[in-house]
Every structure is written in C-alpha cells, then in structure tokens.
Backbone as a ProteinNet text record, in pm:
[ID]
protein_1_A
[PRIMARY]
RSRVIRIVGKSSLKNATLFYGLIVQLILFVGDTYQPVSLIAAQIYCANFAALNISTFVSSVSGVVSFRPIYRFFNKSTALFGAFVNIVLMFYMNPVSALCFTLGILALVVVVDFNVDTSSIPWGDASQPIVFHFVRKWLLRLDERKEHIRHWRPSIIMVNTDPLCSLNLMHLANNLKKGGLFELAFILKGDFESTSVSCFRWKGWAMDFIGASGIKAFAVVSFGQTLRTGVQSILRTCGLGGMKANTVIISLDEYLQKETFNEVYRTFAPTSQQQDQGMASY
[TERTIARY]
46.7	74.2	108.7	212.8	236.7	124.7	224.5	104.8	118.8	257	280.7	186.4	188.1	171	-30.4	-86	-269.6	-246.2	-123.6	-155.4	-139.5	-81.4	-104.9	-176	-305.7	-366.8	-495	-479.7	-610.1	-526.1	-442.6	-462	-501.7	-527.9	-525.5	-485.9	-540.9	-402.8	-361.9	-455.3	-457.4	-342	-335.1	-212.1	-107.8	-132.9	7.9	89.3	70.4	100.4	109.4	46.3	131.3	255.8	267.8	326.3	468.4	454.7	591.3	583.3	559	531.5	705.4	618.5	672.4	815.8	843	967.6	1075.5	1036.5	1134.2	1159.3	993.2	1092.2	1183	1147.9	1240	1399.3	1403.6	1546	1638.5	1539	1598.6	1632.9	1557.1	1611.4	1769.1	1761.2	1888.1	2060.4	2019.8	2171.1	2130.2	2310	2222.4	2242.2	2152.3	2103.1	2045.9	1912.2	1888.9	1851.4	2032.3	2019.4	1957	2074.6	1955	1831.6	1736.6	1599.8	1563.6	1636.6	1519.3	1524.2	1611.9	1679.1	1552.5	1467.8	1460.2	1326	1314.3	1136.9	1092.8	1188.8	1151.6	1113.8	1248.8	1167.2	1061.7	1069	897.5	803.6	833.9	713.7	717	804.4	826.9	722.8	736.5	730.8	584.1	552.4	424.5	311.5	401.7	303.9	289.7	455.2	458.3	300.7	346.8	223.8	91.7	53.1	-61.5	-131.8	-29.1	9.9	-38.6	57	40.7	-60.1	-167.3	-281.8	-432.4	-448.1	-491.7	-532.7	-364.8	-376.2	-447	-398.9	-446.9	-618.6	-640.4	-801.5	-869.9	-765.8	-869.5	-855.6	-727	-715.1	-817.1	-818.3	-906.2	-1063.1	-1108.1	-1211.5	-1383.4	-1260.4	-1283	-1374.4	-1570.8	-1750.8	-1676	-1648.6	-1641.9	-1534.7	-1453.6	-1308.6	-1402.9	-1403.8	-1477.3	-1434.2	-1294.8	-1236.5	-1285.4	-1276.1	-1366.2	-1361.8	-1145.4	-1025.1	-1112.2	-1102.5	-1174.3	-1109.9	-922.4	-787.5	-749.6	-844.2	-753.7	-849	-711.2	-648.6	-583.1	-585	-510.6	-356.9	-295	-212.1	-102.6	-212.3	-171.1	-140.7	-237.2	-179.8	-37.4	10.9	109	290.1	183.1	274	283.1	261.6	284.7	397.1	290.7	433	580.2	578.7	679.1	769.7	763	819.1	808.6	759.5	821.1	926.1	917.3	1038.3	1154.2	1125.8	1264.4	1319.3	1253	1316.7	1369.3	1275.8	1367.5	1511.9	1561.7	1650.9	1730.4	1709.8	1768.7	1853	1766.8	1800.8	1931.1	1868	2011.3	1935.1	2035.7	2008.1	2030	2120.6	2089.6	2035.2	1931.6	1898.8	1737.4	1743	1582.1	1524.1	1688.3	1672.2	1602.7	1736.8	1682.7	1522.9	1469	1354.3	1201.1	1274.1	1149.8	1187.5	1300.4	1293.7	1233	1189.3	1198.6	1045.6	1013.8	838.2	748.1	838.8	832.4	823.1	867.2	925.7	822.4	768.4	617.6	539.5	537.8	364.8	396.6	468.9	419.2	418.1	523.6	456	308.7	270.4	128.7	55.8	81.7	-22.6	-33.3	92	66.1	19.1	51.9	41.1	-70.8	-145.2	-299.2	-455	-479	-624.8	-715.3	-709.4	-784.3	-978	-1020.2	-1112.6	-1203.4	-1038.1	-1085.8	-993.1	-1000.2	-993.5	-1062	-1123	-1259.3	-1229.6	-1097.4	-1086.3	-1112.1	-1038.7	-1028.8	-875	-968.2	-812.7	-768.7	-660	-672.4	-668.8	-566.8	-490.3	-596.9	-722.4	-851.7	-936.4	-938.9	-932.5	-915.2	-731.4	-594.6	-603.5	-654.6	-651.1	-785.6	-862.1	-1064.5	-1017.1	-934.6	-902.7	-845.6	-678.1	-626.3	-732.3	-761.3	-823.9	-903.6	-1021.6	-1142.3	-1054.6	-947	-944.9	-885.4	-796.5	-704.5	-877.9	-939.8	-1037.1	-1083.1	-1136.2	-1184.5	-1141.4	-1031.3	-886.1	-905	-971.8	-931	-1100.3	-1092.4	-1196	-1195.7	-1340.7	-1404.1	-1384	-1422.5	-1400.1	-1242.6	-1135	-990	-912.5	-1030.2	-957.2	-879.1	-832.9	-715.3	-721.6	-721.5	-671.3	-579.7	-507.4	-367.8	-371.2	-415.7	-424.8	-586.7	-577.2	-671.8	-630.4	-674.6	-654.5	-781.6	-736.3	-877.8	-893.2	-1058	-1091.3	-1233.9	-1153.2	-1279.5	-1367.6	-1436.4	-1575.2	-1570.9	-1601.3	-1549.3	-1670.5	-1766.4	-1881.5	-1906.3	-1863.7	-1915.9	-1972.5	-1998.9	-2119.5	-1981.5	-1940.2	-1850.2	-1659.5	-1649.2	-1502.7	-1391.8	-1410	-1318.2	-1288.6	-1410.3	-1386.3	-1323.1	-1362.1	-1315.1	-1117.7	-1110.8	-990.4	-831.4	-862.9	-707	-796.9	-878.2	-966.3	-918.5	-962.2	-888.7	-756.6	-693.6	-551.6	-493.3	-658.6	-547.7	-645.9	-754.9	-805.4	-760.3	-692.4	-597.2	-465.3	-419.6	-309.4	-356.5	-395.9	-466	-509	-535.1	-594.4	-463.4	-356.7	-266.4	-261.5	-314.1	-231.3	-418.1	-520.1	-688.1	-798.7	-889.7	-968.6	-1000.2	-1053.4	-1075.3	-1215.5	-1288.4	-1420.3	-1483.6	-1475.4	-1484.3	-1712.3	-1735	-1903.7	-1948.2	-2063.6	-2130.7	-2316.7	-2425.1	-2531.8	-2681.4	-2765.2	-2804	-2935.7	-2994.3	-3146.8	-3242.1	-3324.9	-3414.8	-3430.6	-3465.8	-3542.9	-3430.5	-3543.2	-3418.3	-3435.7	-3620.1	-3581.6	-3577.1	-3537.5	-3548.6	-3377.3	-3315	-3205.5	-3046.3	-3141.7	-3116.6	-3024.6	-3066.5	-2982.2	-2845.9	-2854.1	-2773.1	-2666.8	-2710.5	-2626.9	-2500.3	-2539.8	-2447.6	-2344.1	-2401.6	-2307.2	-2261.6	-2260.9	-2195.4	-2077.6	-2066.1	-1988.1	-1914.2	-1896.8	-1825.3	-1758	-1790.5	-1706.5	-1614.5	-1692.6	-1601.6	-1526.5	-1481.4	-1330.9	-1262.5	-1342.6	-1253.9	-1135.7	-1235.5	-1179	-1091.2	-1117.2	-1005.8	-876.5	-910.5	-778.7	-695.3	-734.7	-683.2	-593	-727.8	-632.1	-604.7	-523.9	-455.5	-427.9	-544	-562.2	-610.4	-568.9	-649.4	-750.7	-818.6	-974.4	-1092.4	-1184.4	-1344	-1457.9	-1524.8	-1592.8	-1790.5	-1852.9	-1875.7	-2021.1	-2162.5	-2254.2	-2419.8	-2472.6	-2551.3	-2700.3	-2762.5	-2900.1	-3025.1	-3083.9	-3154.7	-3268.4	-3356.6	-3405.7	-3361.2	-3277.9	-3162.9	-2979.1	-2960.8	-2801.6	-2806.1	-2822.5	-2864.3	-2857.9	-2982.3	-3020.9	-2952.5	-2894.7	-2784.2	-2642.2	-2624.6	-2490.9	-2467.4	-2593.2	-2674.9	-2675.3	-2708.2	-2673.1	-2576.9	-2498.6	-2402	-2300.1	-2302.4	-2285	-2274.3	-2368.6	-2444.6	-2404.1	-2420.9	-2346.2	-2222.6	-2177.3	-2045.3	-1909.7	-1853	-1741.8	-1753.4	-1669.2	-1658	-1641.8	-1658	-1595.9	-1571.3	-1474.5	-1334.3	-1306.3	-1310.9	-1267.1	-1397.2	-1406.4	-1513.4	-1420.1	-1567.7	-1471.5	-1530.2	-1470.5	-1559.9	-1497	-1477.3	-1447.9	-1553.7	-1612.4	-1678.5	-1606.6	-1565.6	-1548	-1676.9	-1771.1	-1832.7	-1765.8	-1786.2	-1674.2	-1820.5	-1807.9	-1908	-1876.6	-1838.5	-1720.9	-1797.5	-1794.5	-1924.5	-2080	-2098.7	-2236.8	-2270.1	-2195.7	-2268.6	-2257.1	-2060.4	-2074.1	-2214.4	-2286	-2368.3	-2460.9	-2543.2	-2658.2	-2644.6	-2536	-2449.5	-2517.7	-2466.7	-2472	-2591.3	-2699.2	-2821.2	-2949.7	-2854.6	-2992.7	-2943.7	-2804	-2771.9	-2825.5	-2788.6	-2860.4	-3048.3	-3113.5	-3272.8	-3322.8	-3206.5	-3230.8	-3193.7	-3141.5	-3106.1	-3147.4	-3129.9	-3230.8	-3378.8	-3504.3	-3564.5	-3548.5	-3431.1	-3338.5	-3337.6	-3247.2	-3218.3	-3292.7	-3430.9	-3513.5	-3560.1	-3621.7	-3673	-3614.2	-3477.5	-3428.2	-3396.1	-3403.5	-3428.2	-3530	-3627.5	-3787.7	-3772.9	-3732.1	-3706.1	-3677.1	-3533.5	-3452.8	-3473.1	-3643.8	-3649.9	-3793	-3818.4	-3956.9	-3910.2	-3787.6	-3748.3	-3693.9
147.2	246.2	215.3	324.6	254.6	310.3	269.4	235.8	394.3	419.6	589.4	683.8	713	757.3	808.6	634	605.4	700.6	683.2	759.9	892.2	951.3	1108.4	1145	1105.2	1128.3	1167.5	1015.3	1055.8	1135.4	1166.4	1215.5	1406.1	1390.8	1572.8	1655	1799.3	1893.6	1823.6	1862.6	1792.2	1710.4	1628	1464.4	1502.5	1622.2	1609.8	1720.9	1805.7	1900.4	1856.1	1701.1	1643	1542.6	1547.5	1434.6	1547.8	1615.3	1717.8	1719.1	1792.2	1841.8	1720.3	1577	1428.3	1439.1	1502.2	1513.3	1611.7	1727.8	1831.3	1761.3	1665.8	1685.6	1511.7	1465.5	1385	1442.5	1520.6	1576.1	1614	1685.1	1808.8	1641.7	1567.8	1417.1	1415.5	1413	1366.8	1458.3	1560.9	1614.3	1798.5	1817.6	1973.2	2001.4	2031.7	2025.8	2144.4	2227.4	2359.8	2495.7	2514.9	2572.6	2485.7	2408.8	2322.3	2296.6	2296.4	2244.7	2389.3	2482.7	2596.9	2634.4	2592.2	2686.2	2578.4	2478.2	2350.4	2457.3	2457.2	2476.7	2624	2690.6	2826.2	2813.1	2669.3	2716.7	2665.6	2550.2	2459	2559.7	2655.2	2778.6	2803.9	2837.9	3022.6	2939.2	2795.5	2718.7	2723.4	2712.2	2619.2	2757.9	2890.5	2966.4	3064.3	3064.7	3034.6	2962	2868.6	2765.4	2816.1	2873.3	2952.3	3020.9	3133.9	3221.2	3233.6	3080.8	3077.4	3043.5	2953.8	2862.9	2972.4	3067.3	3192.5	3239.8	3305.6	3373	3328.7	3168.1	3140.9	3088.1	3037.9	3039.6	3175.4	3272.5	3384.1	3441.2	3456.6	3426.6	3403.6	3232.4	3115.2	3133	3231.2	3223.4	3149.4	3030.8	2913	2976.6	2919.2	2925.9	2949.5	2832.5	2800.4	2840.6	2973.6	3020.9	3144.3	3143.4	3309.3	3314.8	3382.5	3451.1	3538.3	3492.8	3619.4	3704.5	3726.7	3817.6	3944.4	4073	4171.7	4240.7	4229.5	4305.8	4180.9	4063.5	3992.8	4068.2	4045.4	4040.2	4006.6	4000.8	3902.6	3949.4	4167.8	4158.4	4139.3	4123.8	4143.9	3950.2	3817.2	3739.5	3693.4	3756.2	3765.1	3843.5	3950	3928.2	3923.2	3849.6	3700.4	3611.5	3566.3	3429.7	3507.5	3631.6	3706.6	3680.3	3742.5	3757.7	3619.1	3552.2	3421.7	3333.4	3344.9	3260.1	3390.3	3545.1	3570.7	3594.5	3584.9	3507.4	3348.1	3232	3167.9	3156.5	3198.7	3254.3	3311.2	3373.6	3487.9	3462.2	3275.6	3241.9	3152.9	3103.2	3055.9	2968.4	3047.2	2967.2	2888.5	2730.9	2616.8	2529.7	2522.3	2484.4	2547.4	2663.5	2726.5	2672.9	2585.2	2581	2406	2388.1	2194	2177.4	2306.3	2319.6	2302.1	2379.8	2459.8	2370.6	2259.7	2154.1	2026.6	2011.4	1885.3	1894.4	2036.1	2045.4	2031.1	2108.7	2062.1	1961.5	1846.7	1709.5	1632.5	1719.8	1574.9	1641.2	1785.8	1802.7	1717.5	1684.3	1586.3	1450.2	1364.2	1280.1	1269.9	1364.3	1366.2	1364.8	1469.5	1515.9	1331.7	1354.4	1179.2	1036.9	1021	914.4	872.9	1001.5	1051	1005.5	927.9	983	1086.7	1242.8	1282.9	1271.4	1183.5	1211.5	1151.2	1074.3	1045	1103.2	1299.9	1394.8	1430.8	1479.9	1530.4	1715	1728.3	1910.3	1906.2	1852.1	1788	1848.6	1823.9	1851.1	2031.9	2043.7	2203	2272.2	2221.5	2244.3	2261.6	2199.5	2161.5	2352.4	2379.8	2527.3	2626	2571	2676.3	2640.5	2529.2	2500.1	2510.6	2523.6	2529.3	2674.3	2733.5	2890.5	2972.4	2928.1	2933.5	2888.8	2718	2716.1	2742.2	2855.8	2918.3	2971.3	3098.4	3193.6	3227.9	3116.4	3100.1	3099.2	3005.9	2939.1	3058.1	3112.4	3281.3	3374.2	3355.8	3396	3301.6	3214.3	3151.2	3168.6	3253.2	3366.6	3253.3	3183.8	3134.2	3153.3	3307.5	3409.9	3438.6	3406.9	3390	3315.4	3199.8	3049.9	3052.6	2971.9	2999.6	2865.1	2890.3	2658.1	2661.1	2752.8	2685.8	2618.4	2658.8	2678.4	2542.4	2532.1	2394.5	2199.4	2182.4	2021.8	1945	1782.1	1724.7	1711.9	1791.3	1719.8	1610.5	1528.3	1385	1350	1349.1	1268.8	1110.8	975.3	869.8	806.5	730.7	681.1	517.4	517.9	312	266.3	150.1	87.9	4.2	-101.3	-129	-83.4	-51.3	-44.9	-52	-247.9	-286.5	-391.8	-377.6	-460.8	-335	-179.6	-96	-36.6	-115.6	-33.9	33.3	-91.1	-40.2	106.8	81.3	220.5	363.4	306.9	426.5	470.4	321.6	454.4	460.7	500.1	521.3	664.1	632.1	773.2	918.1	795.5	914.8	955.7	906.5	958.4	1018.2	985.2	1127.8	1297.8	1248.8	1435.5	1509.6	1496.7	1558.6	1705.7	1688.1	1842.4	1878.2	1822.2	1894.5	1752.8	1773.6	1720.7	1636.3	1554.4	1365.7	1364.4	1387.3	1290.1	1147.8	1100.2	940.7	864.7	819.7	892.2	764.4	767.5	646.1	726.8	688.1	672.3	572.7	622.4	515.5	596.4	455.9	449	478.1	595	656.8	797.8	841.4	957.6	1027.7	1160.8	1210.4	1140.3	1063	1108.7	902.8	831.4	722.7	685	757.1	732.5	829.8	927.5	1011.9	924.4	825.3	795.4	703.7	592.9	537.3	606.1	740.8	811.2	822	947.3	929.3	827.1	691.8	532.9	500	545.4	497.1	672	776.4	840.8	802.4	785.8	676.2	613.6	525.9	378.1	472.8	541.9	648.2	629.1	715	781.2	713	637.4	544	442.5	420	328.1	402.7	592.4	618	630.2	681.5	630.8	525	394	295.1	212.9	258.6	266.9	281.7	496.7	533.1	670.2	639.8	721.6	892.6	1014.6	1125.4	1141.2	1162.2	1193.9	1264.5	1301.3	1357.7	1214.2	1221.2	1104.7	1203	1105.4	1195.2	1132	1102.5	1048.6	1072.5	1060.7	1134.6	1045.5	1079.6	978.9	1041.1	945.6	936.5	834.8	883.7	795.6	725.9	783.7	669.7	649.4	617.2	700	774.4	798.5	907.9	1082.3	998.4	1129.8	1238.8	1081.2	1098.7	1181.2	1135.6	1215.1	1339.4	1335.4	1508.4	1584.3	1539.7	1620.7	1625.6	1543.5	1561.1	1665.1	1664.3	1730.6	1925.2	1888	2011.2	2117.5	2008	2046.7	2008.5	1959.8	1871.6	2030.3	2064.1	2138.2	2300.3	2400.5	2490.8	2562.3	2675.4	2806.6	2752	2774.2	2797.9	2588.5	2530.8	2321.1	2280.2	2217.1	2198	2099.5	2041.3	1905.7	1904.1	1871.8	1876.7	1691.1	1613.9	1511.4	1384.2	1303.1	1194.4	1060.9	1023.6	877.4	727.9	611.9	553.4	440.2	290	249.7	141.1	103.8	10.4	-122.6	-125.3	-302.4	-381.2	-239.7	-297.2	-351.8	-226.3	-185.3	-287.6	-376.4	-480.6	-635.3	-649.5	-734.2	-742.3	-629.2	-649.8	-667	-641.5	-672.9	-818.9	-924.2	-1051.1	-1155.9	-1071.5	-1120	-1164.6	-1037.1	-1129.3	-1108.2	-1130.7	-1186	-1368.2	-1410.9	-1500.8	-1551.5	-1498.2	-1514.6	-1601.6	-1444.9	-1456.3	-1608.8	-1640.4	-1773.3	-1870.8	-1881.7	-1979	-2030.9	-1933.7	-1912.1	-2024.8	-1964	-2092.7	-2183.7	-2235.6	-2391.3	-2454.6	-2323	-2385.7	-2408	-2328.1	-2310.7	-2464.7	-2500.5	-2610.9	-2738.2	-2692.7	-2886.5	-2867.5	-2740.1	-2750.6	-2762	-2759.5	-2819.1	-2955.3	-3020.3	-3139.4	-3197.1	-3157.6	-3212	-3219.5	-3106.6	-3089.5	-3218.8	-3193.7	-3304.3	-3422.3	-3484	-3630.9	-3663.9
431.2	525.8	654	720.1	829.3	957	1090.7	1156.7	1207.3	1209.5	1273.5	1185.2	1073.8	988.5	1000.1	1069	1080.2	1301.8	1330.3	1390	1429.7	1325.9	1350.4	1272.7	1205.2	1109.9	1149.1	1304.1	1375.9	1568.6	1546.8	1660	1659.6	1766.5	1824.6	1901.3	1825.7	1871.8	2088.9	2159.9	2263.3	2280	2249.2	2226.8	2242.5	2048	2026.3	2116.8	2215.8	2294.8	2400.5	2457.3	2618.9	2545.9	2400.7	2356.4	2283.6	2311.5	2243.8	2464.7	2543.2	2655.6	2752.2	2694.3	2712.4	2687.4	2571.7	2473.7	2559.2	2567.9	2643.6	2844.3	2854.5	2974.9	2993.4	2912.9	2894.8	2854.5	2799.4	2734.9	2854.8	2912.8	3047.5	3145.2	3200.3	3283.6	3211.4	3182.2	3041.3	3161.8	3114.9	3241.1	3220.4	3209.4	3167.5	3013.6	2987.9	2818.4	2878.8	2953.5	2927.1	2791.8	2795.9	2722.4	2596.8	2551.2	2434.2	2359.3	2487.9	2491.9	2542.5	2587.4	2583.4	2403.4	2385.2	2168.5	2205.9	2084.6	2046	2119	2253.7	2248.6	2183.1	2224.1	2099	1994.4	1873.3	1823.3	1681.9	1802.9	1808.2	1803.5	1887.7	1929.9	1806.3	1796.2	1674.2	1484.1	1495.6	1421.9	1453.5	1556.8	1548.1	1558	1571.5	1534.5	1393.4	1391.1	1200.7	1080.3	1156	1047.6	1108.8	1256.2	1287.7	1237.1	1192.2	1148.9	957.5	937.8	693.8	719.4	844.1	821.9	776.8	936.2	939.1	757.8	714.6	625.3	553.9	475.5	360.7	329.9	504.1	496.3	436.7	477.6	476.3	326.3	272.7	129.6	45.9	119.2	-14.9	-38.2	171	113.5	204	249.7	354.7	458.2	350.1	456.3	568.8	668	778.4	853.6	830	874.1	903.4	1055.8	1108.2	1257.2	1226.5	1306.3	1466.8	1532.8	1658.9	1728.7	1641.5	1718.9	1605.5	1689.4	1679	1579.4	1599.9	1544.1	1381.2	1381.3	1339.6	1146.3	1020.1	923.6	841.2	729.2	691.5	697.7	748	731.3	855.2	908	1112.4	1136.5	1043.6	1027.6	907.3	797	756.4	837.9	884	916.4	1038.3	1193.9	1197.6	1239.2	1073.5	1026	987.3	947.7	951.9	1013.6	1172	1270.8	1333.3	1343.9	1413	1368.6	1165.3	1128.7	1086.4	1101.5	1172	1272.2	1403.4	1538	1551.5	1425.6	1412.2	1355	1266.6	1193.9	1310	1354.5	1424.3	1587.1	1653.5	1714.7	1706.5	1612.5	1535.4	1383.3	1364.1	1142.9	1126.8	1143	1132.4	1213.6	1279.3	1353.5	1305.6	1285.6	1227.4	1033.8	969.7	895	841.8	965.2	993.9	1026.9	1077.6	1157.5	1027.2	940.7	793.9	710.6	694	571.7	641.8	745.2	813.1	883.5	894.7	892	733.5	600.2	463.6	475	453.6	442.8	512.2	667.6	688.3	575.1	600.6	524.5	409.6	289.2	178.4	172.8	349.2	376.8	432	535.8	552.1	399.5	300.8	212.7	142.4	83.5	18.9	105.6	205.9	271	429.3	467	527.2	454.7	471.5	415.3	457.3	329.5	403.1	451.6	407.6	444.6	587.7	631.3	778.7	865.4	892.7	937.2	977.6	1082.8	1103.5	1062	1061.5	999	843.3	748.3	646.2	587.4	464.1	415.2	366.5	422	377.2	263.2	268.9	48.9	-51	-14.2	-116	-138.4	-54.1	-29.2	-96.4	-176.2	-194.6	-371.3	-375.2	-489.7	-570.6	-505.2	-561.2	-595.3	-468.8	-487.9	-690.5	-653.5	-823.9	-900.8	-903	-1002	-1054.3	-1012.8	-1011.2	-1083.9	-1028.1	-1049.4	-1253.7	-1203.2	-1361.8	-1474.4	-1464.6	-1531.5	-1567.8	-1546.1	-1550	-1640.9	-1641.1	-1750.6	-1877.9	-1829.5	-1969.3	-2095.7	-2175.5	-2211.8	-2388.5	-2387.1	-2478.6	-2657.9	-2657.3	-2691.3	-2815.9	-2691	-2812.9	-2827.8	-2834	-2914.4	-3010.9	-3097.5	-3203.7	-3219.9	-3397.2	-3408.3	-3371.3	-3398	-3400.2	-3203.6	-3123.4	-2989.1	-2928.1	-3102.8	-3016.4	-2965.3	-2885.3	-2855.7	-2797.8	-2830.8	-2897.2	-2673.1	-2653.2	-2502.7	-2585.7	-2511.4	-2518.8	-2379.6	-2432.9	-2370.1	-2385.5	-2314.5	-2335.4	-2268.8	-2411.9	-2329.5	-2351.9	-2240.7	-2208.3	-2088.6	-2115.1	-2021.9	-1947	-1995.2	-1884.5	-1914.8	-1857.2	-1794	-1832.1	-1755.1	-1782	-1919.6	-1974.4	-2158.4	-2214.4	-2166.5	-2285.6	-2221	-2105.9	-1978.6	-2140.8	-2282.9	-2312.9	-2430.4	-2456.1	-2540.2	-2429.9	-2303.8	-2183.7	-2232	-2231.4	-2249.3	-2382.6	-2452.7	-2553	-2566.6	-2534.9	-2536.8	-2468.6	-2378.2	-2245.9	-2336.7	-2396.5	-2461	-2557.2	-2664.3	-2751.6	-2711.8	-2600.1	-2569.9	-2530.2	-2516.8	-2533.6	-2473.9	-2297	-2235	-2250.5	-2283.2	-2245.8	-2241.3	-2191	-2058.8	-2168.1	-1994.3	-2034.4	-1982.1	-2047.6	-1911.3	-1956.6	-1821.5	-1888.3	-1814.9	-1928.4	-1922.5	-1859.6	-1845.7	-1798.1	-1743	-1967.1	-1902	-1815	-1745.7	-1670.3	-1742	-1823.9	-1871.6	-1716.7	-1818.3	-1715	-1641.9	-1550	-1619.4	-1485.1	-1418.4	-1271.4	-1204.5	-1152.6	-991.4	-988.3	-1071.1	-1085.5	-1130.5	-1107.5	-1168.3	-1040.7	-1023.2	-883.3	-789.4	-731.4	-602.7	-645.4	-798.7	-934.4	-943.4	-999.7	-1009.8	-931.1	-827.3	-679.3	-670.6	-674.8	-609.1	-722.7	-841	-1023.4	-1004.6	-992.4	-913.3	-834.5	-742.6	-606.4	-732.3	-769.4	-802.2	-899.9	-991.2	-1151	-1048.6	-1048.5	-948.5	-914.2	-816.2	-749	-886.8	-982.2	-1074.2	-1222.9	-1227	-1197.7	-1197.5	-1025.7	-939	-950.2	-963.9	-949.5	-1114.8	-1219.2	-1350.8	-1404.6	-1315.5	-1347.2	-1470.6	-1553.9	-1599.4	-1576.4	-1643.9	-1565	-1673.1	-1566.6	-1636.2	-1532.1	-1579.6	-1453.6	-1449.6	-1361.9	-1433.9	-1404.7	-1520.9	-1565.1	-1525.4	-1510.5	-1423.1	-1497.3	-1681.7	-1639.3	-1697	-1730.1	-1689.1	-1894.8	-1883.1	-2072	-2085.3	-2178.5	-2272.8	-2300.1	-2418.6	-2492.7	-2441.7	-2570.3	-2559.5	-2607.6	-2708.7	-2830.4	-2724.4	-2657	-2567.6	-2453.7	-2421.5	-2255.8	-2306.4	-2480.3	-2439.3	-2526.4	-2529.5	-2604.9	-2536.1	-2389.9	-2254.5	-2167.1	-2267.4	-2126.4	-2188.5	-2423.4	-2480.4	-2384.6	-2405	-2309	-2274.5	-2135	-1932.7	-1907.9	-2025.5	-1917.7	-1937	-1848	-1916.8	-1831.6	-1820	-1712.1	-1775.5	-1825	-1882	-1988.5	-2030.6	-2173.2	-2130.5	-2059.9	-2074.5	-2081	-2251.5	-2293.4	-2387.1	-2388.3	-2445.4	-2664.3	-2712	-2889.1	-2928.1	-2826.3	-2921.6	-2835.9	-2890.4	-2843.3	-2884.9	-2814.9	-2817.5	-2773.1	-2841.2	-2814.3	-2826.2	-2796.5	-2804.7	-2875.6	-2995	-3091.8	-3018.7	-3015.9	-3019.7	-2905.5	-2747	-2615.2	-2672.5	-2682.3	-2762.2	-2801.8	-2937.1	-3028.5	-2940.3	-2870.3	-2780.6	-2666	-2684.5	-2597.1	-2657.8	-2761.5	-2892.3	-2898	-2854.9	-2992.5	-2830.6	-2691.3	-2560.6	-2517.6	-2563	-2529.7	-2650.4	-2706.8	-2876	-2813.5	-2797.6	-2744.9	-2656.4	-2512.4	-2388.9	-2424.1	-2488.3	-2499.9	-2642.7	-2693.7	-2745.8	-2685.2	-2604.6	-2540	-2373.8	-2282.3	-2192.9	-2153.8	-2338.6	-2304.6	-2274.9	-2391.5	-2393.6	-2261.9	-2169.1	-2033.4	-1924.3	-1951.9	-1832.7	-1910.2	-1970.5	-2050.7	-1970.7	-1998.3	-1966.8	-1785.6	-1771.6	-1624.6	-1550.6	-1612.2	-1546.4	-1571	-1615.6	-1712.2	-1608.4	-1596	-1452.1	-1318.1	-1309.7	-1199.1	-1169.2	-1299.2	-1279.4	-1301	-1342.2	-1354.9	-1215.9
[MASK]
++++++++++++++++++++++++++++++++++++++++++++++++++++++++++++++++++++++++++++++++++++++++++++++++++++++++++++++++++++++++++++++++++++++++++++++++++++++++++++++++++++++++++++++++++++++++++++++++++++++++++++++++++++++++++++++++++++++++++++++++++++++++++++++++++++++++++++++++++++++++++

C-alpha cells in the first residue's frame, strides 16, 4: 500500500479541513483566480454536505445502534432531502465540474475501500452495517418451506485438522459447491470451558487462511470429545435460515496419515530416547 493511502486512513476530520483550507489559499495566491476558486470551493462544500447527509441517511436506515443524532428535527426524510438539494446545487452551478467531482469521489471511495485496512480506522467500516442490513433483509425471505429439488445445490462443510495438507481438496470442494455454502470447519477436542480461548484463536487464524488461499468459505470452529460428536454439533448448529449445509467432507487420508505418523512416532520414540541417553552417558 502506498504511503498516501495509509496517511488518508489515519487522518482526522480536523487535519482534512486544514489541508483543504491550505490548498484554497495556495490557489488564491497564484493570481486572478477568485472566481474559479470560489466555484471549486462551493462544489467541494456541496459535495461534503451531500456526503454527510447521505451517510446520516444510510446510518439511520441501516439501524446502527451507535448512531444517535441529537438534532431534534432530524429524520430520514430531512437527511435525504439535504443530500438531494446539495447535489442539485452542484449541477446548477456547473454541470461539468459537478460530474467531475462526483466521479472523483466515487473513484476515491473505491480506492479507499480496496486499499485501506478498516480495522485501523477508529470509526470503523461504514459499509458493513449496510451489507448486514441488506443480507438480513433478504435472508429472511429465504424460506426453508419453499425448497424444491430443482433448486438444490451442494452446501459443503469440510472438516480437517491440517489445512496445508488438504489445500487441493479445499479447492476441489470450493469448485463443487456451485454457488452454494462452503464452510471450513475445525474441531477441537475438549469441552466448552477448556476450548473457549482456543476457538477464538483458531477462528481468527482460519479467516486469515481463507483470505490468503482465495477460496470462498466461512470459518467454523467447534469442539467435541470425539470427531463424530463435533461433526454432529456442527451439522445441527451451522447455517442461518435457509442457508444450511447438506454435505460433509472429511479428509480421511489426512487422518490416516496422522494415525500412521503417531504409530511410527510411538515405535521409534523410545529407541531415539535410549540412543540419546546412551550418547549422554557416553
């Protein structure tokens, strides 16, 4: 990532306002540029207030709990009307410059969305509440009672213990899902209390692995005293609404390799320990 993008991601509203005022003053010092600069400043102010009204409208519609406006006359209609008025004023002053400003803002939003790490921004990613709102709304319309055999698609849960050994099988399952659900599951041996911390750590590591491997999957970490009970609990609890898994893939070669490795280790470990003791006594 470039240095400019990192600076933009860490900048505050106060720094951005000072930077904008500095640019306007520098343009004024060039010469007879009062009218062009006033037009640019008016366009920037209108675009700024339009973006502010749109953001407050979206925050109000998406139901963000932390958004609590203290303005008594605020509502969704006034926010949307304010954005509309500012956009109309931009195109009334100069349609060409207004179009250039609009395209520039959209391009800046796309660049920031793909290049800035939103976890380092104190106010968070504003697109996540919007995505959550629409996903929840459409997920409620996915009725399980209306399922039909013609619309069946494989929704896969793949259980493994070593993703690096099963990477090819993961890509195969990713291709087999055909637009269905794909969940990468890890089962930790133990009870709820003993695996509580490990589940969170494995979940974060699994999400990083999914992002690096390029597969489209969800990370699931559960626990169980045996592999069978862990898989059964995942089958009962995984999914949401009409999005539930119907196929389980277990890498048997992986488990057989682990059993063979453990058997070889149990066979040769005492011998190696005796050799180490003999070398130490010698």
